[in-house]
GROMACS .gro file of C-alpha atoms in nm:
model
  231
    1MET     CA    1  -1.732   0.786   5.206
    2VAL     CA    2  -1.509   0.810   5.512
    3LEU     CA    3  -1.823   0.819   5.727
    4LEU     CA    4  -1.947   0.493   5.573
    5HIS     CA    5  -1.607   0.333   5.618
    6ASN     CA    6  -1.606   0.430   5.983
    7VAL     CA    7  -1.950   0.273   6.031
    8ILE     CA    8  -1.802  -0.049   5.890
    9ILE     CA    9  -1.499  -0.033   6.118
   10ARG     CA   10  -1.718   0.036   6.423
   11GLY     CA   11  -1.933  -0.261   6.330
   12PHE     CA   12  -1.638  -0.498   6.326
   13ASN     CA   13  -1.491  -0.341   6.639
   14SER     CA   14  -1.819  -0.409   6.816
   15VAL     CA   15  -1.843  -0.777   6.720
   16LEU     CA   16  -1.482  -0.833   6.820
   17PHE     CA   17  -1.539  -0.671   7.158
   18TYR     CA   18  -1.866  -0.841   7.245
   19SER     CA   19  -1.757  -1.182   7.117
   20GLN     CA   20  -1.532  -1.199   7.422
   21GLN     CA   21  -1.835  -1.174   7.651
   22ILE     CA   22  -2.068  -1.423   7.483
   23GLN     CA   23  -2.095  -1.773   7.624
   24SER     CA   24  -2.215  -2.075   7.425
   25ASP     CA   25  -2.518  -2.125   7.648
   26ALA     CA   26  -2.603  -1.757   7.682
   27SER     CA   27  -2.938  -1.628   7.561
   28GLU     CA   28  -2.751  -1.338   7.401
   29LEU     CA   29  -2.570  -1.566   7.152
   30LYS     CA   30  -2.856  -1.573   6.901
   31SER     CA   31  -2.898  -1.195   6.920
   32PHE     CA   32  -2.525  -1.142   6.885
   33LEU     CA   33  -2.499  -1.362   6.576
   34GLU     CA   34  -2.800  -1.190   6.419
   35TYR     CA   35  -2.637  -0.853   6.486
   36THR     CA   36  -2.319  -0.985   6.325
   37GLU     CA   37  -2.524  -1.076   6.019
   38GLN     CA   38  -2.626  -0.709   5.996
   39VAL     CA   39  -2.259  -0.611   5.995
   40ILE     CA   40  -2.199  -0.862   5.716
   41GLU     CA   41  -2.499  -0.741   5.516
   42PHE     CA   42  -2.389  -0.378   5.545
   43MET     CA   43  -2.044  -0.475   5.421
   44HIS     CA   44  -2.184  -0.658   5.119
   45ASN     CA   45  -2.424  -0.378   5.030
   46HIS     CA   46  -2.149  -0.119   5.056
   47HIS     CA   47  -1.918  -0.303   4.817
   48GLU     CA   48  -2.198  -0.388   4.573
   49ALA     CA   49  -2.312  -0.026   4.557
   50GLU     CA   50  -1.957   0.081   4.482
   51GLU     CA   51  -1.914  -0.178   4.208
   52GLU     CA   52  -2.251  -0.111   4.045
   53ILE     CA   53  -2.266   0.268   4.075
   54MET     CA   54  -1.964   0.444   4.220
   55PHE     CA   55  -1.671   0.277   4.044
   56PRO     CA   56  -1.816   0.274   3.690
   57THR     CA   57  -1.913   0.640   3.724
   58LEU     CA   58  -1.572   0.743   3.853
   59GLU     CA   59  -1.392   0.543   3.587
   60SER     CA   60  -1.597   0.711   3.316
   61LYS     CA   61  -1.437   1.041   3.424
   62TYR     CA   62  -1.100   0.937   3.565
   63GLY     CA   63  -1.018   0.710   3.274
   64PRO     CA   64  -1.006   0.335   3.193
   65GLY     CA   65  -0.846   0.125   3.466
   66SER     CA   66  -0.856   0.400   3.726
   67MET     CA   67  -1.070   0.189   3.958
   68ALA     CA   68  -0.872  -0.131   3.908
   69HIS     CA   69  -0.693  -0.102   4.242
   70ASN     CA   70  -1.022  -0.052   4.427
   71ILE     CA   71  -1.180  -0.353   4.256
   72GLU     CA   72  -0.867  -0.557   4.331
   73GLY     CA   73  -0.910  -0.463   4.697
   74HIS     CA   74  -1.261  -0.606   4.691
   75GLU     CA   75  -1.138  -0.926   4.532
   76HIS     CA   76  -0.862  -0.979   4.790
   77PHE     CA   77  -1.118  -0.935   5.064
   78LYS     CA   78  -1.378  -1.182   4.935
   79ALA     CA   79  -1.220  -1.516   5.026
   80PRO     CA   80  -1.133  -1.447   5.392
   81PHE     CA   81  -1.463  -1.265   5.442
   82ALA     CA   82  -1.652  -1.565   5.300
   83ILE     CA   83  -1.481  -1.785   5.561
   84PHE     CA   84  -1.603  -1.552   5.835
   85GLU     CA   85  -1.955  -1.535   5.695
   86SER     CA   86  -1.974  -1.913   5.665
   87LEU     CA   87  -1.852  -1.956   6.024
   88VAL     CA   88  -2.119  -1.718   6.154
   89GLY     CA   89  -2.382  -1.921   5.967
   90GLU     CA   90  -2.254  -2.244   6.121
   91PHE     CA   91  -2.263  -2.096   6.471
   92LYS     CA   92  -2.617  -1.972   6.418
   93SER     CA   93  -2.746  -2.302   6.275
   94GLY     CA   94  -2.576  -2.505   6.547
   95ALA     CA   95  -2.358  -2.688   6.298
   96LYS     CA   96  -2.066  -2.566   6.509
   97SER     CA   97  -2.058  -2.485   6.878
   98TRP     CA   98  -1.982  -2.127   6.969
   99ASP     CA   99  -1.610  -2.060   6.978
  100ALA     CA  100  -1.513  -1.701   7.052
  101LYS     CA  101  -1.150  -1.752   6.956
  102ALA     CA  102  -1.241  -1.901   6.618
  103PHE     CA  103  -1.481  -1.610   6.560
  104GLN     CA  104  -1.211  -1.355   6.640
  105GLN     CA  105  -0.949  -1.532   6.430
  106ALA     CA  106  -1.188  -1.524   6.134
  107VAL     CA  107  -1.227  -1.147   6.174
  108TYR     CA  108  -0.852  -1.102   6.199
  109GLY     CA  109  -0.824  -1.310   5.882
  110PHE     CA  110  -0.984  -1.041   5.666
  111MET     CA  111  -0.950  -0.721   5.869
  112PRO     CA  112  -0.593  -0.626   5.766
  113VAL     CA  113  -0.693  -0.653   5.398
  114LEU     CA  114  -1.013  -0.458   5.459
  115ARG     CA  115  -0.845  -0.180   5.652
  116GLU     CA  116  -0.582  -0.132   5.382
  117HIS     CA  117  -0.852  -0.122   5.115
  118LEU     CA  118  -1.071   0.126   5.303
  119VAL     CA  119  -0.779   0.364   5.344
  120ASP     CA  120  -0.655   0.325   4.986
  121GLU     CA  121  -1.001   0.375   4.841
  122ILE     CA  122  -1.040   0.717   5.003
  123GLU     CA  123  -0.745   0.844   4.799
  124THR     CA  124  -0.953   0.801   4.482
  125LEU     CA  125  -1.242   0.995   4.636
  126ARG     CA  126  -1.063   1.305   4.759
  127PRO     CA  127  -1.276   1.620   4.718
  128HIS     CA  128  -1.021   1.787   4.491
  129LEU     CA  129  -1.032   1.491   4.251
  130LEU     CA  130  -1.410   1.485   4.244
  131ARG     CA  131  -1.427   1.860   4.184
  132GLU     CA  132  -1.168   1.830   3.910
  133HIS     CA  133  -1.366   1.568   3.716
  134PHE     CA  134  -1.730   1.628   3.806
  135LYS     CA  135  -1.973   1.915   3.806
  136GLU     CA  136  -2.174   1.969   4.123
  137VAL     CA  137  -2.492   1.845   3.958
  138GLU     CA  138  -2.314   1.526   3.851
  139LEU     CA  139  -2.203   1.457   4.208
  140GLN     CA  140  -2.560   1.510   4.322
  141ASP     CA  141  -2.675   1.259   4.062
  142ILE     CA  142  -2.428   1.001   4.196
  143GLU     CA  143  -2.552   1.060   4.549
  144GLU     CA  144  -2.913   1.028   4.439
  145ALA     CA  145  -2.847   0.707   4.244
  146THR     CA  146  -2.664   0.556   4.541
  147LYS     CA  147  -2.944   0.656   4.776
  148LYS     CA  148  -3.204   0.497   4.548
  149TRP     CA  149  -2.996   0.178   4.519
  150THR     CA  150  -2.957   0.161   4.897
  151LEU     CA  151  -3.323   0.226   4.978
  152ALA     CA  152  -3.429  -0.053   4.742
  153ARG     CA  153  -3.225  -0.295   4.954
  154SER     CA  154  -3.309  -0.154   5.295
  155ALA     CA  155  -3.546  -0.276   5.565
  156PRO     CA  156  -3.703  -0.006   5.787
  157ASP     CA  157  -3.654  -0.210   6.106
  158ARG     CA  158  -3.287  -0.291   6.041
  159SER     CA  159  -3.097  -0.076   5.796
  160PRO     CA  160  -3.120   0.273   5.950
  161GLN     CA  161  -3.086   0.130   6.298
  162PHE     CA  162  -2.749  -0.019   6.208
  163PHE     CA  163  -2.629   0.330   6.117
  164PHE     CA  164  -2.744   0.473   6.448
  165ALA     CA  165  -2.588   0.183   6.642
  166ASN     CA  166  -2.250   0.260   6.482
  167GLY     CA  167  -2.277   0.625   6.385
  168ASP     CA  168  -2.084   0.939   6.473
  169ALA     CA  169  -2.256   1.210   6.677
  170VAL     CA  170  -1.929   1.404   6.710
  171HIS     CA  171  -1.809   1.442   6.351
  172ALA     CA  172  -2.132   1.374   6.162
  173PRO     CA  173  -2.450   1.420   6.371
  174TRP     CA  174  -2.633   1.489   6.042
  175PHE     CA  175  -2.552   1.145   5.896
  176PRO     CA  176  -2.743   0.945   5.784
  177MET     CA  177  -2.947   1.216   5.614
  178MET     CA  178  -3.322   1.167   5.637
  179PRO     CA  179  -3.638   1.368   5.713
  180PRO     CA  180  -3.645   1.465   6.083
  181GLN     CA  181  -3.990   1.312   6.130
  182LEU     CA  182  -3.842   0.967   6.065
  183PHE     CA  183  -3.590   0.986   6.347
  184THR     CA  184  -3.844   0.933   6.623
  185LYS     CA  185  -3.994   0.632   6.443
  186ILE     CA  186  -3.655   0.475   6.364
  187LYS     CA  187  -3.525   0.516   6.719
  188GLY     CA  188  -3.860   0.431   6.877
  189ASP     CA  189  -4.098   0.156   6.767
  190LEU     CA  190  -3.874   0.030   6.487
  191TRP     CA  191  -3.568   0.024   6.713
  192SER     CA  192  -3.747  -0.187   6.971
  193ILE     CA  193  -3.815  -0.467   6.721
  194HIS     CA  194  -3.449  -0.569   6.727
  195SER     CA  195  -3.321  -0.378   7.027
  196ASP     CA  196  -3.142  -0.695   7.136
  197TRP     CA  197  -2.926  -0.662   6.823
  198TRP     CA  198  -2.845  -0.293   6.858
  199ALA     CA  199  -2.725  -0.347   7.216
  200PHE     CA  200  -2.408  -0.481   7.054
  201GLY     CA  201  -2.339  -0.163   6.857
  202SER     CA  202  -2.047   0.072   6.920
  203THR     CA  203  -2.281   0.359   7.002
  204ASP     CA  204  -2.618   0.416   7.160
  205LYS     CA  205  -2.921   0.510   6.948
  206ASP     CA  206  -2.812   0.875   6.956
  207MET     CA  207  -2.476   0.774   6.803
  208THR     CA  208  -2.287   0.854   7.121
  209ILE     CA  209  -1.982   0.630   7.136
  210LYS     CA  210  -1.975   0.380   7.421
  211GLN     CA  211  -1.685   0.427   7.659
  212GLU     CA  212  -1.530   0.091   7.575
  213PHE     CA  213  -1.491   0.198   7.211
  214ALA     CA  214  -1.378   0.557   7.264
  215ALA     CA  215  -1.009   0.475   7.224
  216TYR     CA  216  -1.072   0.343   6.873
  217GLU     CA  217  -1.255   0.648   6.740
  218PRO     CA  218  -1.117   0.823   6.429
  219GLY     CA  219  -0.938   1.154   6.448
  220LEU     CA  220  -0.942   1.443   6.203
  221GLU     CA  221  -0.707   1.505   5.916
  222LYS     CA  222  -0.541   1.844   5.882
  223ASP     CA  223  -0.817   1.965   5.650
  224GLY     CA  224  -1.082   1.883   5.908
  225THR     CA  225  -1.218   1.569   5.743
  226VAL     CA  226  -1.264   1.247   5.939
  227ASP     CA  227  -0.961   1.021   5.916
  228GLY     CA  228  -1.083   0.662   5.903
  229SER     CA  229  -0.731   0.520   5.908
  230LYS     CA  230  -0.720   0.597   6.280
  231ALA     CA  231  -1.044   0.416   6.361
   0.00000   0.00000   0.00000
């Protein structure tokens, strides 16, 4: 889960950074806003998958109300995130002229709440808790159900590419997990369809972090896991 959270954080880091470079009359504006929509879509899908699969399953083992704080975190996030999403739509439609400062302020409006939630949520997903309450086969079933849910809502020319444009070749070169024969297709012909979007990612297609984002990369916790709170 930390890996997914870090993809989210890299996505928002990237739109904040590149928003400073986009001009209202630039040809890149449309591509940038469409890339931002991918960040938004990933965020929605992540939370929906948690609410439909992850949280109910965990609560069935942890006990009633155990996921209340996580769900509350989602609720606190919704209103300021909706403001940001609406603003992006208005910029894209032309209802509002591009305003980098307004864009950035909208991100800052929800980011503190999101960061707190992402960190807090990890505490309910610590390996020792999962091992205490679930058998290995049950954890595999959760992973499989989540994968099926995600694939049903994925587009082959967008969804995996977003991962690679904000992935982690240092701590998780194996993630996202998929058959090796798909990698060439995803980072080749399918990448080129929206290559103008992925240019705004935090990493290149091989998940190598761009220099301008290196200072914001997560570190490792003492047990060797990726610490998203430092991203």
